[in-house]
Coordinates of C-alpha atoms and ligand atoms in Angstrom, one line a residue:
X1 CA -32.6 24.9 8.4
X2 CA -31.0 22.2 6.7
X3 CA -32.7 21.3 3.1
X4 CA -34.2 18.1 3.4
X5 CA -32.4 15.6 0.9
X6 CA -34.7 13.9 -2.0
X7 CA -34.7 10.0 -1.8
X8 CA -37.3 9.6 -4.7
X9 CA -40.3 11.4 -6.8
X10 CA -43.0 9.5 -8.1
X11 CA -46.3 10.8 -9.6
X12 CA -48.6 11.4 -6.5
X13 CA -46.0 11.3 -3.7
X14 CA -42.8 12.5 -3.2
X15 CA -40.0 10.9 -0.4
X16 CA -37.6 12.3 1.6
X17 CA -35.1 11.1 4.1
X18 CA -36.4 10.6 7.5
X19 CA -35.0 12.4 11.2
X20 CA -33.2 8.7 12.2
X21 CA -31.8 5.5 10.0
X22 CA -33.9 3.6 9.0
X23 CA -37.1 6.3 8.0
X24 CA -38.5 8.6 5.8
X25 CA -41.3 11.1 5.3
X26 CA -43.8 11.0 2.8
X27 CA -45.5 13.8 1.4
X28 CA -48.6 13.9 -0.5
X29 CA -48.9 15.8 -3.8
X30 CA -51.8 17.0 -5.7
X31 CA -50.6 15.5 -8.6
X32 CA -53.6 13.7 -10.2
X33 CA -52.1 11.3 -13.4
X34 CA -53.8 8.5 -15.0
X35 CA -53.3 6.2 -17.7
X36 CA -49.5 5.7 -17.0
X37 CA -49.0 9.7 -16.7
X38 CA -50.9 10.5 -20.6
X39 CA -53.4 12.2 -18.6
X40 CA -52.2 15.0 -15.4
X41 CA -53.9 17.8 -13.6
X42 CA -53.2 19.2 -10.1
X43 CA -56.3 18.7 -7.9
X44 CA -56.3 21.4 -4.9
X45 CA -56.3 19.0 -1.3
X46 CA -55.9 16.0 -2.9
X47 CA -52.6 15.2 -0.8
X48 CA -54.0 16.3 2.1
X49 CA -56.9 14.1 2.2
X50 CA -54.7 11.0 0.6
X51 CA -52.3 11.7 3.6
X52 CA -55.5 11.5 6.3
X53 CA -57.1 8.6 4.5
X54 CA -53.7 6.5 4.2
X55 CA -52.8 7.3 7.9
X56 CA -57.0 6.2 8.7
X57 CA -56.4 2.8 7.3
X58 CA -53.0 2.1 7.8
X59 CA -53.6 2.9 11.8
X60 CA -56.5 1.0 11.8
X61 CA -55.0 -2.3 9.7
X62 CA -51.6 -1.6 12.3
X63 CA -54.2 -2.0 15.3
X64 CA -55.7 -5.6 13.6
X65 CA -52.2 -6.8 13.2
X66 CA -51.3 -6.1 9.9
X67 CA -47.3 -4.9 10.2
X68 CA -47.3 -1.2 8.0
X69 CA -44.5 1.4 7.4
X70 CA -46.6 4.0 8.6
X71 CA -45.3 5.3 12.3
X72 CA -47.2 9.0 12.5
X73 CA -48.3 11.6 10.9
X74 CA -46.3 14.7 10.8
X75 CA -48.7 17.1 9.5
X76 CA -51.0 17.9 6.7
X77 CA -49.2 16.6 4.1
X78 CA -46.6 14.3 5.8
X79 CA -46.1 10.9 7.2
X80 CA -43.1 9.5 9.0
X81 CA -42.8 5.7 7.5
X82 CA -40.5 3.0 7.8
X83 CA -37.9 2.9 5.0
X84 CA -38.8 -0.7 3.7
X85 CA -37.3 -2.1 -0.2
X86 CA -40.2 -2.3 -2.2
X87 CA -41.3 -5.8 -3.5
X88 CA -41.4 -4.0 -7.8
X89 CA -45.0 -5.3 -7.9
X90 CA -48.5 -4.4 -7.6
X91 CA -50.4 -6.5 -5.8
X92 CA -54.8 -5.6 -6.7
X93 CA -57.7 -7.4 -4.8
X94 CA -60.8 -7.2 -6.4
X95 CA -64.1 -8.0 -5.2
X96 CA -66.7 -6.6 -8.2
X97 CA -65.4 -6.8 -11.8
X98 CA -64.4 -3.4 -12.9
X99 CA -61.2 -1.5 -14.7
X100 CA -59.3 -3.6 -16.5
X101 CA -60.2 -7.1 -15.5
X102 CA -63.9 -6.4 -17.2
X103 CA -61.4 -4.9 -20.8
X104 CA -59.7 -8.0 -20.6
X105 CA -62.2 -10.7 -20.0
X106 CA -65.1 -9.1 -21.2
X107 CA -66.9 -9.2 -18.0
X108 CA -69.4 -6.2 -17.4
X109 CA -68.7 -4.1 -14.8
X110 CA -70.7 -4.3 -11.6
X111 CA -70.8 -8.2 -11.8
X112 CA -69.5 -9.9 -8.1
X113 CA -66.6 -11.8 -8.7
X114 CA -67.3 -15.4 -6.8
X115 CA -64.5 -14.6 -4.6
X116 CA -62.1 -12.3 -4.1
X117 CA -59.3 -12.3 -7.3
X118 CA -55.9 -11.2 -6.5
X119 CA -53.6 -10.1 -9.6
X120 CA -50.1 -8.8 -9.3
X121 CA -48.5 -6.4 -12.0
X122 CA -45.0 -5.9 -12.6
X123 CA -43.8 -2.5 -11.0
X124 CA -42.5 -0.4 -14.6
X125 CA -43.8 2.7 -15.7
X126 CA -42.0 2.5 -19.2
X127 CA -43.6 -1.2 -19.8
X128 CA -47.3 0.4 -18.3
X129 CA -47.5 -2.3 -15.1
X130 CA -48.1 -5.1 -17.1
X131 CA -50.2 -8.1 -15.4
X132 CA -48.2 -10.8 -14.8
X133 CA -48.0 -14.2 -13.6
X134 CA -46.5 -16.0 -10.3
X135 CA -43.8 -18.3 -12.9
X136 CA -42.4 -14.8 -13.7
X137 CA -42.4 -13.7 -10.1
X138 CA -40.4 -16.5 -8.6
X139 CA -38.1 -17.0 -12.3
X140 CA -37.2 -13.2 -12.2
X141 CA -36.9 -13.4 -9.0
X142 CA -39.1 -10.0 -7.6
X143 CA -40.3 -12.2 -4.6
X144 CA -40.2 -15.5 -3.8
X145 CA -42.5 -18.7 -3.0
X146 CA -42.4 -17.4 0.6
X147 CA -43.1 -14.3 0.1
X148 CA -45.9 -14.6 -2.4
X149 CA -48.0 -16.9 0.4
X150 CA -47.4 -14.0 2.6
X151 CA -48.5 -11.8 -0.3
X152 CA -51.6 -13.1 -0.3
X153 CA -52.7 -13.7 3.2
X154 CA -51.6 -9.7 4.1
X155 CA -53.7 -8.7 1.0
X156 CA -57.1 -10.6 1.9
X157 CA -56.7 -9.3 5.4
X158 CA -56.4 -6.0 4.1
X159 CA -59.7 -6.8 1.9
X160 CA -61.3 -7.9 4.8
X161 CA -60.3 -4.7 7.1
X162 CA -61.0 -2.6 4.0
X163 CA -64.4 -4.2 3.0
X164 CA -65.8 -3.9 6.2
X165 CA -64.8 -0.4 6.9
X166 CA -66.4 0.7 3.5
X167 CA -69.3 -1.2 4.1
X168 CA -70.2 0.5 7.2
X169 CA -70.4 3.8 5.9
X170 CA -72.5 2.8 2.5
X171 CA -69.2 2.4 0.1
X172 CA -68.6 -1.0 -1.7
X173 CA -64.7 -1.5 -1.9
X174 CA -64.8 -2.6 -5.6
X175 CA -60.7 -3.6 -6.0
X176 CA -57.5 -2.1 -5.0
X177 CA -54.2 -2.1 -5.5
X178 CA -51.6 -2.3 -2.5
X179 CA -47.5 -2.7 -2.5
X180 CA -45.7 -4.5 0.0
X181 CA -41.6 -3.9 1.2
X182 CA -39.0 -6.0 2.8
X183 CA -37.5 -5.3 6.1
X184 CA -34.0 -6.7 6.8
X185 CA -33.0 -7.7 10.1
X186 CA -29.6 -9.5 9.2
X187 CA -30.0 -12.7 6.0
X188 CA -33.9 -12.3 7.6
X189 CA -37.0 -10.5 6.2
X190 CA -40.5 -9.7 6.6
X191 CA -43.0 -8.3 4.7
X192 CA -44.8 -4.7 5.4
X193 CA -47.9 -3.1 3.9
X194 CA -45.8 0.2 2.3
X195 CA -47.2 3.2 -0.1
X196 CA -50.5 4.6 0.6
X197 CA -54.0 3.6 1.1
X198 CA -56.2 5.9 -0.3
X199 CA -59.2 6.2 -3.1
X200 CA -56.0 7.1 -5.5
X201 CA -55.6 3.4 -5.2
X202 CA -59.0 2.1 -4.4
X203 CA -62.3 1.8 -6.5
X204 CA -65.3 2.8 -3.9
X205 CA -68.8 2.9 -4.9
X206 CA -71.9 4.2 -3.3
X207 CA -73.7 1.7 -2.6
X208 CA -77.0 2.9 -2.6
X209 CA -76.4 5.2 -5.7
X210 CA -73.3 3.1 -7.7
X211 CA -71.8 6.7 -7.9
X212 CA -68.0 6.5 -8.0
X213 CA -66.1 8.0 -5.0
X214 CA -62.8 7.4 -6.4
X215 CA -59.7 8.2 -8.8
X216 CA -62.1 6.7 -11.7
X217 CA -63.8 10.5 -11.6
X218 CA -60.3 12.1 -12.8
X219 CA -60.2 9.5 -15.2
X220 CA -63.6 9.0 -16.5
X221 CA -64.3 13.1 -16.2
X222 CA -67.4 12.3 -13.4
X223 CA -67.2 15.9 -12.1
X224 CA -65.0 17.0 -8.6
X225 CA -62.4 14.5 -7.2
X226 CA -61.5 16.8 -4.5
X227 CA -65.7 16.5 -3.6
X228 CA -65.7 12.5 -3.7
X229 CA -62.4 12.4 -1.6
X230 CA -64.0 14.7 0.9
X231 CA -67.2 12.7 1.1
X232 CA -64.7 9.3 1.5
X233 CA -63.6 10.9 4.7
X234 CA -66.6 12.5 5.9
X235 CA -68.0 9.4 5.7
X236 CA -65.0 7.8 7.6
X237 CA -65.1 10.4 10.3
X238 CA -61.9 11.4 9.4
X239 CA -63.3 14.7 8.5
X240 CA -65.9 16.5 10.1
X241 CA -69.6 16.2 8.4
X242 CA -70.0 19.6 8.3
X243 CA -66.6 21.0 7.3
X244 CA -65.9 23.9 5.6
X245 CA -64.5 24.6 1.7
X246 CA -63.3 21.1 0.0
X247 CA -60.5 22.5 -1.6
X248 CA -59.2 23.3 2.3
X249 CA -60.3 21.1 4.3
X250 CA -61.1 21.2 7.9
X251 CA -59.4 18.5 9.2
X252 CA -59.8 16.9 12.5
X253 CA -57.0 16.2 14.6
Ligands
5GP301 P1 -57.3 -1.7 -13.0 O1 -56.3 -2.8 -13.2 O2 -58.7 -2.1 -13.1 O3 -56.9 -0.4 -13.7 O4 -57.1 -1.2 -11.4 C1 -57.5 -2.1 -10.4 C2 -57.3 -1.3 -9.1 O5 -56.0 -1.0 -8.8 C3 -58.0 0.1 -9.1 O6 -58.6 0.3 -7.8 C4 -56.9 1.1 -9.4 O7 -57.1 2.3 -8.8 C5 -55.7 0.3 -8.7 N1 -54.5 0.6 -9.5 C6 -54.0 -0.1 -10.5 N2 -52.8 0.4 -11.0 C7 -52.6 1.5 -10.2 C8 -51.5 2.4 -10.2 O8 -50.5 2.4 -10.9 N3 -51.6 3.4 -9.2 C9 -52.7 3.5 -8.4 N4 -52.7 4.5 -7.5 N5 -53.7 2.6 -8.3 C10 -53.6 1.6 -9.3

């Protein structure tokens, strides 16, 4: 069998070119990294729930409207996607204060925001994603006036989706961070959702408890990632309640 050829590697996903033009397939490592790669381990299923989770929410946002790159899942790790050029910014919604927003502005964690706060940060590992504003957007020209409206509107509908979904299995979407790609169709583009949707990318409390079913546990040492991811999807139905070993999960197809 032919190798399949490498298009790029980044730290939780690797992407490879896809059976016909215009695709790819994504596959989901269990590469855990945080604070811009200082701090790495390799968390046993974590790609394989990432890749259920993201497919979850991406089918379900593709069902409300919400144009995605995802096209199918290929298996436990994989997902067929659109090839899209990614918009070099990341684009967080956040709907409690929390992470950075409360280091910044000095506002304690757990506090509602009075509405929903959108931030984007420059796509650039070496510079550590720094926060920037919509002047340096549109000067440096990573999207444009157009494109940030869009921007917006796609990433409260996916707060909305999001929000809602959490909330009906006891898990308050705290913030999240999404990216968005261009597709060409000749001097024309649109916007897609692209990347992954996944508690890699999302802060998810309990709401009952507070306790934190996302990356924040790797990062903050709260105890089994692999457990909080499992209980994310359990919750979702996307894996069965009482499924076996968490480190292979059981997954439902
Ligand atoms: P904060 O700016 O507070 O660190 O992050 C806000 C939200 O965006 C959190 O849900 C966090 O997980 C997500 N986020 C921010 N930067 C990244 C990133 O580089 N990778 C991933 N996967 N998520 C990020």
């Amino acid at each position: 069998m032919a190798r399949r050829k490498k298009v790029y590697e980044g730290k939780a996903k690797i992407l490879y070119e896809g059976p016909e033009p215009g695709t790819l397939v994504q596959y989901f490592k269990d590469d855990a990294t945080a604070f811009n790669a200082q701090k790495k381990d390799i968390i046993d299923g974590k790609g394989v729930l990432n890749n259920r989770l993201s497919e979850f929410f991406m089918v379900g946002l593709g069902n409300i409207g919400v144009p995605t790159h995802f096209i199918k899942r290929l298996n436990m790790r994989e997902q067929l996607i659109r090839a899209c050029e990614i918009v070099p910014l990341e684009i967080i919604v956040r709907n409690v204060a929390a992470g950075t927003l409360s280091t910044r502005l000095g506002i304690e964690e757990g506090t509602p925001l009075p509405r929903p706060i959108i931030e984007f940060c420059y796509k650039d590992d070496k510079l550590g994603d720094p926060l920037v504003a919509e002047e340096h957007i549109i000067a440096f020209g990573w999207a444009n006036q157009q494109d940030l409206d869009d921007i917006v509107a796609l990433a409260l509908r996916v707060n909305d989706f999001m929000s809602g979904c959490m909330m009906a299995v006891g898990i308050k979407l705290v913030d999240f961070k999404i990216e968005v790609g261009r597709i060409w169709d000749n001097d024309m583009h649109s916007l897609i959702l692209a990347d992954e949707i996944s508690p890699d990318s999302c802060r998810l409390w309990d709401i009952e408890t507070g306790k934190k079913l996302d990356k924040d546990v790797f990062r903050r040492d709260l105890g089994s990632l692999t457990d909080a991811y499992t209980e994310v999807a359990r919750r979702l139905g996307v894996l069965p309640t009482n499924s076996g070993p968490v480190t292979r999960p059981t997954l439902i197809n």
